[in-house]
Tab-separated table of C-alpha atoms in Angstrom:
chain	number	residue	atom	x	y	z
A	1	MET	CA	-27.763	-13.164	12.191
A	2	ILE	CA	-28.212	-11.562	8.826
A	3	GLY	CA	-31.255	-9.653	10.046
A	4	ILE	CA	-29.279	-8.108	12.903
A	5	ALA	CA	-26.395	-7.250	10.567
A	6	LEU	CA	-28.782	-5.656	8.057
A	7	HIS	CA	-30.397	-3.466	10.662
A	8	LEU	CA	-27.021	-2.552	12.162
A	9	ALA	CA	-25.745	-1.496	8.731
A	10	ALA	CA	-28.923	0.538	8.168
A	11	GLY	CA	-28.310	2.233	11.515
A	12	CYS	CA	-24.728	3.064	10.465
A	13	ILE	CA	-26.019	4.610	7.236
A	14	ALA	CA	-28.631	6.614	9.148
A	15	VAL	CA	-25.979	8.044	11.497
A	16	ALA	CA	-23.798	8.814	8.464
A	17	LEU	CA	-26.704	10.690	6.853
A	18	VAL	CA	-27.129	12.809	9.992
A	19	LEU	CA	-23.386	13.626	9.985
A	20	ASN	CA	-23.630	14.619	6.310
A	21	LEU	CA	-26.610	16.831	7.093
A	22	TRP	CA	-24.583	18.560	9.798
A	23	ARG	CA	-21.792	19.308	7.314
A	24	LEU	CA	-24.335	20.431	4.705
A	25	LEU	CA	-25.881	22.957	7.075
A	26	ARG	CA	-22.613	24.059	8.648
A	27	GLY	CA	-20.486	24.651	5.548
A	28	PRO	CA	-18.290	26.653	5.795
A	29	ALA	CA	-17.059	26.593	2.180
A	30	LEU	CA	-19.309	25.974	-0.788
A	31	GLY	CA	-17.236	22.926	-1.740
A	32	ASP	CA	-18.138	21.330	1.584
A	33	ARG	CA	-21.822	21.688	0.856
A	34	ILE	CA	-21.519	20.160	-2.613
A	35	LEU	CA	-19.472	17.318	-1.127
A	36	ALA	CA	-22.028	16.736	1.631
A	37	LEU	CA	-24.852	16.555	-0.928
A	38	ASP	CA	-22.862	14.107	-3.057
A	39	THR	CA	-22.211	11.916	-0.011
A	40	MET	CA	-25.871	12.055	0.969
A	41	VAL	CA	-26.822	10.693	-2.457
A	42	ILE	CA	-24.341	7.824	-2.050
A	43	ASN	CA	-25.706	7.030	1.405
A	44	ALA	CA	-29.252	7.132	0.073
A	45	ILE	CA	-28.256	4.534	-2.528
A	46	ALA	CA	-26.849	2.377	0.287
A	47	LEU	CA	-30.103	2.742	2.225
A	48	ILE	CA	-32.159	1.722	-0.825
A	49	VAL	CA	-29.991	-1.367	-1.326
A	50	LEU	CA	-30.344	-2.315	2.340
A	51	ILE	CA	-34.125	-1.876	2.206
A	52	GLY	CA	-34.174	-4.118	-0.859
A	53	MET	CA	-32.183	-6.764	1.011
A	54	ILE	CA	-34.431	-6.547	4.093
A	55	GLY	CA	-37.563	-6.832	1.968
A	56	GLY	CA	-36.090	-9.611	-0.160
A	57	THR	CA	-37.034	-8.073	-3.517
A	58	ASP	CA	-34.680	-6.952	-6.250
A	59	SER	CA	-37.011	-4.307	-7.663
A	60	TYR	CA	-35.321	-1.461	-5.783
A	61	PHE	CA	-32.090	-1.610	-7.738
A	62	GLU	CA	-33.327	0.266	-10.766
A	63	ALA	CA	-34.082	3.150	-8.396
A	64	ALA	CA	-30.572	2.874	-6.939
A	65	LEU	CA	-29.019	2.847	-10.412
A	66	LEU	CA	-31.021	5.895	-11.493
A	67	LEU	CA	-30.093	7.706	-8.280
A	68	ALA	CA	-26.392	6.956	-8.842
A	69	MET	CA	-26.506	8.431	-12.350
A	70	VAL	CA	-28.604	11.484	-11.451
A	71	GLY	CA	-26.502	12.181	-8.359
A	72	PHE	CA	-23.275	12.209	-10.360
A	73	VAL	CA	-24.749	14.416	-13.092
A	74	SER	CA	-26.161	16.877	-10.572
A	75	THR	CA	-22.826	17.177	-8.766
A	76	ILE	CA	-21.029	17.863	-12.044
A	77	ALA	CA	-23.707	20.363	-13.109
A	78	TYR	CA	-23.446	22.226	-9.815
A	79	CYS	CA	-19.639	22.372	-10.048
A	80	LYS	CA	-19.782	23.568	-13.657
A	81	PHE	CA	-22.268	26.244	-12.698
A	82	ILE	CA	-20.041	27.523	-9.900
A	83	LEU	CA	-16.915	27.372	-12.080
A	84	ARG	CA	-18.243	28.872	-15.302
A	85	GLY	CA	-21.566	30.497	-14.484
A	86	ASP	CA	-23.179	28.305	-17.109
A	87	ILE	CA	-23.894	24.597	-17.414
A	88	VAL	CA	-24.024	24.015	-21.168
A	89	GLU	CA	-21.705	26.336	-23.054
B	1	MET	CA	-22.322	-23.764	2.650
B	2	SER	CA	-25.183	-21.724	3.954
B	3	VAL	CA	-23.302	-20.829	7.125
B	4	LEU	CA	-20.281	-19.774	5.084
B	5	ALA	CA	-22.487	-17.590	2.859
B	6	ASP	CA	-24.087	-16.064	5.939
B	7	LEU	CA	-20.673	-15.257	7.383
B	8	VAL	CA	-19.568	-13.644	4.131
B	9	ILE	CA	-22.752	-11.577	3.945
B	10	VAL	CA	-22.462	-10.424	7.563
B	11	ALA	CA	-18.787	-9.530	7.143
B	12	LEU	CA	-19.483	-7.533	3.976
B	13	LEU	CA	-22.423	-5.750	5.608
B	14	MET	CA	-20.371	-4.767	8.653
B	15	LEU	CA	-17.488	-3.634	6.441
B	16	GLY	CA	-19.813	-1.555	4.275
B	17	GLY	CA	-21.710	0.069	7.127
B	18	GLY	CA	-18.498	0.783	9.014
B	19	PHE	CA	-16.746	2.364	6.051
B	20	ALA	CA	-19.767	4.512	5.194
B	21	LEU	CA	-19.871	5.712	8.790
B	22	ILE	CA	-16.121	6.391	8.819
B	23	GLY	CA	-16.412	8.401	5.592
B	24	SER	CA	-19.109	10.652	7.007
B	25	TRP	CA	-17.284	10.954	10.309
B	26	GLY	CA	-14.241	12.129	8.359
B	27	LEU	CA	-16.437	14.623	6.535
B	28	VAL	CA	-17.396	16.103	9.887
B	29	ARG	CA	-14.070	15.824	11.723
B	30	LEU	CA	-11.301	16.683	9.247
B	31	PRO	CA	-10.097	20.281	9.489
B	32	SER	CA	-10.177	21.746	5.967
B	33	THR	CA	-12.090	21.246	2.742
B	34	MET	CA	-9.299	19.592	0.782
B	35	GLU	CA	-8.841	17.093	3.603
B	36	ARG	CA	-12.569	16.564	3.976
B	37	LEU	CA	-12.619	15.415	0.359
B	38	HIS	CA	-10.811	12.224	1.351
B	39	GLY	CA	-13.454	10.765	3.636
B	40	PRO	CA	-16.497	10.521	1.363
B	41	THR	CA	-14.704	9.949	-1.914
B	42	LYS	CA	-12.669	6.994	-0.671
B	43	ALA	CA	-14.207	5.447	2.430
B	44	THR	CA	-17.870	5.921	1.546
B	45	THR	CA	-17.404	4.651	-1.993
B	46	LEU	CA	-15.604	1.553	-0.719
B	47	GLY	CA	-18.318	0.992	1.873
B	48	LEU	CA	-21.056	1.162	-0.734
B	49	GLY	CA	-19.087	-1.276	-2.896
B	50	ALA	CA	-19.009	-3.749	-0.011
B	51	LEU	CA	-22.752	-3.311	0.607
B	52	LEU	CA	-23.537	-3.968	-3.056
B	53	LEU	CA	-21.328	-7.078	-3.027
B	54	ALA	CA	-23.190	-8.256	0.082
B	55	SER	CA	-26.433	-7.782	-1.826
B	56	VAL	CA	-25.198	-9.922	-4.737
B	57	VAL	CA	-24.173	-12.742	-2.365
B	58	HIS	CA	-27.395	-12.397	-0.368
B	59	PHE	CA	-29.727	-12.759	-3.344
B	60	GLN	CA	-27.690	-15.605	-4.799
B	61	ALA	CA	-27.256	-17.631	-1.601
B	62	ARG	CA	-30.544	-17.034	0.192
B	63	LEU	CA	-33.100	-16.624	-2.570
B	64	GLY	CA	-31.355	-18.215	-5.533
B	65	ILE	CA	-31.751	-15.120	-7.715
B	66	TRP	CA	-28.737	-14.017	-9.709
B	67	THR	CA	-28.721	-10.215	-9.794
B	68	ALA	CA	-26.060	-8.144	-11.486
B	69	HIS	CA	-27.562	-4.662	-11.219
B	70	GLU	CA	-25.481	-4.069	-8.117
B	71	LEU	CA	-22.238	-4.682	-9.956
B	72	LEU	CA	-23.385	-2.104	-12.510
B	73	ILE	CA	-24.042	0.417	-9.745
B	74	SER	CA	-20.674	-0.154	-8.074
B	75	LEU	CA	-18.822	0.011	-11.399
B	76	PHE	CA	-20.534	3.310	-12.200
B	77	LEU	CA	-19.759	4.696	-8.746
B	78	PHE	CA	-16.115	3.646	-8.820
B	79	ILE	CA	-15.733	5.381	-12.172
B	80	THR	CA	-17.539	8.589	-11.249
B	81	ALA	CA	-16.357	9.205	-7.677
B	82	PRO	CA	-12.870	10.491	-8.662
B	83	ILE	CA	-14.408	12.734	-11.312
B	84	SER	CA	-16.757	14.439	-8.885
B	85	ALA	CA	-13.934	14.727	-6.341
B	86	ASN	CA	-11.789	16.439	-8.989
B	87	MET	CA	-14.599	18.855	-9.867
B	88	ILE	CA	-15.250	19.714	-6.205
B	89	ALA	CA	-11.516	20.307	-5.652
B	90	LYS	CA	-11.465	22.619	-8.682
B	91	VAL	CA	-14.451	24.567	-7.350
B	92	HIS	CA	-12.728	24.927	-4.007
B	93	LEU	CA	-9.400	26.041	-5.539
B	94	HIS	CA	-11.064	28.646	-7.735
B	95	ARG	CA	-13.237	30.028	-4.963
B	96	THR	CA	-10.281	30.202	-2.585
B	97	ARG	CA	-8.246	32.033	-5.223
B	98	ALA	CA	-11.083	34.464	-5.819
B	99	GLY	CA	-11.302	35.076	-2.075
B	100	ALA	CA	-14.935	33.996	-2.011
B	101	ASP	CA	-14.650	31.519	0.819
B	102	GLY	CA	-11.906	32.988	2.993
B	103	GLU	CA	-10.702	29.454	3.563
B	104	HIS	CA	-7.979	28.730	6.090
B	105	ASP	CA	-5.387	26.215	5.026
B	106	GLY	CA	-5.272	22.713	6.420
B	107	ILE	CA	-2.564	20.918	8.349
B	108	ALA	CA	-0.273	20.647	5.329
B	109	GLY	CA	-0.595	24.332	4.379
B	110	ARG	CA	-1.132	25.616	0.865
B	111	PRO	CA	-0.202	23.286	-1.996
B	112	PRO	CA	3.162	24.305	-3.457
B	113	CYS	CA	3.192	26.162	-6.759
B	114	PRO	CA	4.702	24.430	-9.774
B	115	GLY	CA	8.162	25.705	-10.695
B	116	GLY	CA	8.994	28.618	-12.998
B	117	ASP	CA	6.357	31.187	-13.839
B	118	ALA	CA	3.765	28.467	-14.449
B	119	ASP	CA	0.573	28.242	-12.459
B	120	TRP	CA	-1.740	25.341	-11.756
B	121	ALA	CA	-3.269	24.084	-14.978
B	122	THR	CA	-6.790	24.695	-13.744
B	123	PHE	CA	-6.064	28.430	-13.389
B	124	GLU	CA	-4.564	28.875	-16.840
B	125	ALA	CA	-6.402	29.583	-20.041
B	126	PRO	CA	-6.301	26.604	-22.423
B	127	LYS	CA	-3.350	26.757	-24.788
B	128	ARG	CA	-3.986	27.108	-28.500
B	129	GLY	CA	-3.966	23.963	-30.554
B	130	THR	CA	-4.992	21.702	-27.690
B	131	PRO	CA	-8.346	19.935	-27.561
B	132	ALA	CA	-9.459	22.141	-24.656
B	133	SER	CA	-8.900	25.325	-26.626
B	134	THR	CA	-11.939	26.955	-28.197
B	135	ALA	CA	-9.946	29.752	-29.834
B	136	SER	CA	-10.828	30.206	-33.469
B	137	ASP	CA	-7.393	29.725	-35.018
């Protein structure tokens, strides 16, 4: 039962990633593209966690934690660059 | 006990996958950028929180390993998601004001201006004597 649920959830995340990719390519505004990238990072974290659960090891979570931090920092850096033309003032 | 844990894990997994899918579906379907912000920042974050909770229960109940990394990840995400949403909204407001995007308004129309001759705080220069001000005196 858990195996089916795990693979179903992974399928949901995969479809969500495709939808995000569509919005990333389509735009139209720049904010949409930043938002789509941010959501793709969150979905990638979900995929890593699901792979860790399917494999039964907890050694993937450091990667997920690092991805969460780097994804947030990159979103903020991109927004700051668009807003101010500079990242560190 | 094991059946109960299995049910909890399956319910959390379905909740998480469903909310992540709904968030991305909202990102595709909603009509304007400010409305599209709602889907990922709320639904997807909640879905990932449910998935991480499922992972905690799964490792504890099935393998007997107590892991708390996931709680760290979900705490970090719940703190940072509103901040990135705020920054993306600011980027969108400034680019719309500069005419860079040519954005049409959503269902609700433009956000109303604050009263008087004031403008939205994100458009104004920081006032002197506040922590945001970098003026010299």
